[in-house]
GROMACS .gro file of C-alpha atoms in nm:
model
  194
    1MET     CA    1  12.928  10.757  11.062
    2SER     CA    2  13.150  10.477  10.928
    3THR     CA    3  13.074  10.134  10.756
    4VAL     CA    4  13.096   9.857  10.966
    5PRO     CA    5  13.280   9.600  10.756
    6LEU     CA    6  13.145   9.253  10.751
    7ALA     CA    7  13.491   9.111  10.921
    8GLY     CA    8  13.418   9.357  11.186
    9LEU     CA    9  13.096   9.275  11.279
   10GLY     CA   10  13.269   8.950  11.491
   11ARG     CA   11  12.885   8.812  11.525
   12SER     CA   12  12.560   8.707  11.343
   13ILE     CA   13  12.319   8.905  11.221
   14ILE     CA   14  12.056   8.767  11.104
   15PHE     CA   15  11.795   8.963  10.872
   16VAL     CA   16  11.437   8.896  10.889
   17ARG     CA   17  11.142   9.045  10.707
   18HIS     CA   18  10.809   9.056  10.860
   19GLY     CA   19  10.551   8.812  10.761
   20GLN     CA   20  10.282   8.936  10.491
   21SER     CA   21  10.057   9.258  10.557
   22THR     CA   22   9.713   9.302  10.494
   23TRP     CA   23   9.874   9.608  10.293
   24ASN     CA   24  10.095   9.365  10.075
   25VAL     CA   25   9.750   9.198  10.030
   26GLN     CA   26   9.609   9.461   9.877
   27GLY     CA   27   9.889   9.623   9.700
   28ARG     CA   28   9.888   9.927   9.868
   29VAL     CA   29  10.274  10.153   9.993
   30PRO     CA   30  10.332  10.031  10.328
   31GLY     CA   31  10.582  10.284  10.411
   32GLN     CA   32  10.577  10.357  10.761
   33GLY     CA   33  10.166  10.258  10.794
   34THR     CA   34  10.072  10.019  11.021
   35PRO     CA   35   9.832   9.723  10.829
   36PRO     CA   36   9.894   9.442  11.053
   37LEU     CA   37  10.001   9.078  10.968
   38THR     CA   38   9.745   8.843  10.776
   39ILE     CA   39   9.712   8.473  10.894
   40LEU     CA   40   9.977   8.396  10.630
   41GLY     CA   41  10.195   8.645  10.729
   42VAL     CA   42  10.186   8.472  11.145
   43GLN     CA   43  10.261   8.144  10.989
   44GLN     CA   44  10.569   8.313  10.809
   45ALA     CA   45  10.683   8.423  11.137
   46GLU     CA   46  10.605   8.182  11.331
   47ALA     CA   47  10.841   7.935  11.012
   48ALA     CA   48  11.112   8.220  11.044
   49ALA     CA   49  11.082   8.132  11.392
   50VAL     CA   50  11.171   7.780  11.380
   51GLN     CA   51  11.486   7.842  11.140
   52ILE     CA   52  11.635   8.127  11.374
   53GLU     CA   53  11.592   7.891  11.653
   54GLU     CA   54  11.899   7.691  11.559
   55HIS     CA   55  12.103   7.993  11.609
   56ALA     CA   56  12.007   8.041  11.965
   57PRO     CA   57  12.044   8.443  11.895
   58VAL     CA   58  12.120   8.676  12.237
   59ARG     CA   59  11.934   8.967  12.130
   60ILE     CA   60  11.610   9.050  11.862
   61ILE     CA   61  11.547   9.361  11.791
   62SER     CA   62  11.249   9.475  11.562
   63SER     CA   63  11.143   9.818  11.383
   64ASP     CA   64  10.878   9.947  11.589
   65LEU     CA   65  10.626   9.932  11.319
   66ASP     CA   66  10.327   9.690  11.405
   67ARG     CA   67  10.438   9.436  11.123
   68ALA     CA   68  10.760   9.368  11.207
   69ARG     CA   69  10.733   9.413  11.606
   70ARG     CA   70  10.432   9.098  11.584
   71THR     CA   71  10.649   8.918  11.382
   72ALA     CA   72  10.957   9.019  11.638
   73GLU     CA   73  10.748   8.868  11.902
   74ILE     CA   74  10.633   8.579  11.743
   75ILE     CA   75  11.025   8.493  11.704
   76GLY     CA   76  11.095   8.594  12.079
   77ARG     CA   77  10.862   8.370  12.234
   78ARG     CA   78  11.019   8.064  12.020
   79VAL     CA   79  11.375   8.147  12.095
   80GLY     CA   80  11.345   8.301  12.466
   81VAL     CA   81  11.474   8.605  12.384
   82PRO     CA   82  11.316   8.996  12.415
   83VAL     CA   83  11.205   9.189  12.185
   84GLU     CA   84  11.377   9.511  12.180
   85VAL     CA   85  11.232   9.771  11.967
   86ASP     CA   86  11.413  10.034  11.755
   87GLU     CA   87  11.285  10.325  11.530
   88ALA     CA   88  11.599  10.291  11.303
   89LEU     CA   89  11.445   9.975  11.195
   90ARG     CA   90  11.164  10.110  11.030
   91GLU     CA   91  11.040  10.083  10.635
   92GLN     CA   92  11.152  10.441  10.444
   93SER     CA   93  10.873  10.692  10.507
   94VAL     CA   94  10.706  10.778  10.232
   95GLY     CA   95  10.487  11.081  10.326
   96GLU     CA   96  10.129  11.187  10.183
   97LEU     CA   97  10.183  10.792   9.951
   98THR     CA   98  10.151  10.595  10.250
   99GLY     CA   99   9.854  10.334  10.176
  100ALA     CA  100   9.844  10.442   9.849
  101LEU     CA  101   9.762  10.152   9.584
  102SER     CA  102  10.040  10.096   9.424
  103ARG     CA  103   9.903  10.056   9.076
  104THR     CA  104   9.738  10.376   9.096
  105LEU     CA  105  10.109  10.525   9.098
  106GLN     CA  106  10.251  10.731   8.804
  107GLN     CA  107  10.587  10.720   8.755
  108VAL     CA  108  10.783  11.036   8.818
  109THR     CA  109  11.118  11.167   8.705
  110PRO     CA  110  11.323  11.311   8.958
  111PRO     CA  111  11.460  11.683   8.935
  112LEU     CA  112  11.753  11.748   8.718
  113GLY     CA  113  12.033  11.715   8.849
  114VAL     CA  114  11.931  11.461   9.149
  115HIS     CA  115  11.961  11.136   9.187
  116LEU     CA  116  11.668  10.887   9.244
  117HIS     CA  117  11.811  10.766   9.541
  118GLU     CA  118  11.814  11.160   9.693
  119VAL     CA  119  11.431  11.215   9.642
  120ARG     CA  120  11.211  11.233   9.940
  121TRP     CA  121  10.911  11.067   9.757
  122GLY     CA  122  10.527  11.183   9.973
  123GLY     CA  123  10.736  11.348  10.141
  124GLY     CA  124  10.880  11.131  10.361
  125GLU     CA  125  11.233  10.985  10.347
  126SER     CA  126  11.524  10.939  10.038
  127VAL     CA  127  11.691  10.696  10.028
  128VAL     CA  128  11.999  10.860  10.125
  129ASP     CA  129  11.819  10.975  10.485
  130VAL     CA  130  11.695  10.575  10.507
  131TYR     CA  131  12.092  10.526  10.488
  132GLU     CA  132  12.230  10.727  10.723
  133ARG     CA  133  11.985  10.610  11.024
  134VAL     CA  134  12.032  10.257  10.968
  135GLY     CA  135  12.439  10.311  10.919
  136ASP     CA  136  12.405  10.493  11.240
  137PHE     CA  137  12.202  10.186  11.379
  138PHE     CA  138  12.484   9.966  11.279
  139ASP     CA  139  12.753  10.120  11.443
  140SER     CA  140  12.599  10.151  11.751
  141LEU     CA  141  12.576   9.804  11.752
  142ALA     CA  142  12.955   9.715  11.704
  143ASP     CA  143  12.956   9.764  12.065
  144SER     CA  144  12.667   9.492  12.177
  145PRO     CA  145  12.760   9.170  12.366
  146ALA     CA  146  12.924   8.879  12.128
  147GLY     CA  147  12.683   8.607  11.954
  148PRO     CA  148  12.393   8.597  11.747
  149VAL     CA  149  12.138   8.926  11.683
  150VAL     CA  150  11.826   8.932  11.526
  151ILE     CA  151  11.740   9.210  11.311
  152VAL     CA  152  11.342   9.290  11.219
  153SER     CA  153  11.245   9.472  10.957
  154HIS     CA  154  11.125   9.594  10.607
  155GLY     CA  155  11.235   9.486  10.275
  156PHE     CA  156  11.371   9.808  10.158
  157THR     CA  157  11.530   9.894  10.509
  158ILE     CA  158  11.727   9.535  10.480
  159GLN     CA  159  11.850   9.605  10.127
  160ILE     CA  160  11.985   9.933  10.234
  161ALA     CA  161  12.134   9.749  10.539
  162LEU     CA  162  12.296   9.492  10.375
  163THR     CA  163  12.477   9.726  10.117
  164TYR     CA  164  12.552   9.926  10.419
  165LEU     CA  165  12.752   9.621  10.600
  166HIS     CA  166  12.891   9.571  10.278
  167GLY     CA  167  13.097   9.878  10.257
  168GLY     CA  168  12.840  10.026   9.962
  169SER     CA  169  12.757  10.415   9.915
  170PRO     CA  170  12.344  10.476   9.945
  171TYR     CA  171  12.319  10.527   9.598
  172ASP     CA  172  12.448  10.114   9.542
  173VAL     CA  173  12.140   9.951   9.720
  174ASP     CA  174  12.045   9.615   9.510
  175TRP     CA  175  11.677   9.661   9.545
  176ALA     CA  176  11.608   9.256   9.505
  177THR     CA  177  11.299   9.112   9.652
  178LEU     CA  178  11.324   8.981   9.970
  179PRO     CA  179  10.973   8.759  10.009
  180ASN     CA  180  10.727   8.839  10.355
  181GLY     CA  181  10.918   8.619  10.625
  182GLY     CA  182  11.262   8.560  10.432
  183ILE     CA  183  11.547   8.519  10.642
  184VAL     CA  184  11.919   8.712  10.527
  185THR     CA  185  12.212   8.596  10.721
  186VAL     CA  186  12.513   8.819  10.746
  187GLU     CA  187  12.821   8.643  10.884
  188PRO     CA  188  13.141   8.800  10.859
  189SER     CA  189  13.221   8.571  10.583
  190GLY     CA  190  12.942   8.656  10.353
  191VAL     CA  191  12.570   8.630  10.303
  192GLN     CA  192  12.338   8.342  10.351
  193VAL     CA  193  11.973   8.392  10.222
  194THR     CA  194  11.713   8.140  10.281
   0.00000   0.00000   0.00000
């Protein structure tokens, strides 16, 4: 795996976080669970589709998890581009914590000598694990046809992907929150959040 520098992308990457899901509303840890979109989530996907239409994307690639795939399908219908699905774009697996209410979780300290981003919470994936699978995805994307590519994914996965594309390590992830239906456009010249 090698980091694809922004200037080497040769295309726009338009990240879209999936619309609001029922578990977002309930305050549950989604991980790789499959909660459906809410009515607001569908509206957020429709609003994102309107913004994306002007970019004339050549591909739409989505996480295979229902909330992202449904968001991508709404966008795809609007822009007339079929949706491709890739498991590499899934949210971080949190194992047995999937579906737990966030407010019931207790803060846990990582084991001595282990970085927070190396811990596989609930027996799922670490941030390092997600960084590696997202990196492999972008390495393969570098060979795709020129033109804007829409990536529909999840909050943590998008933040990790942005770190990767900017040449950061898995220990450099910026955990800025991207709202449901939010869009981040990565151009060879920089990043734009809408």
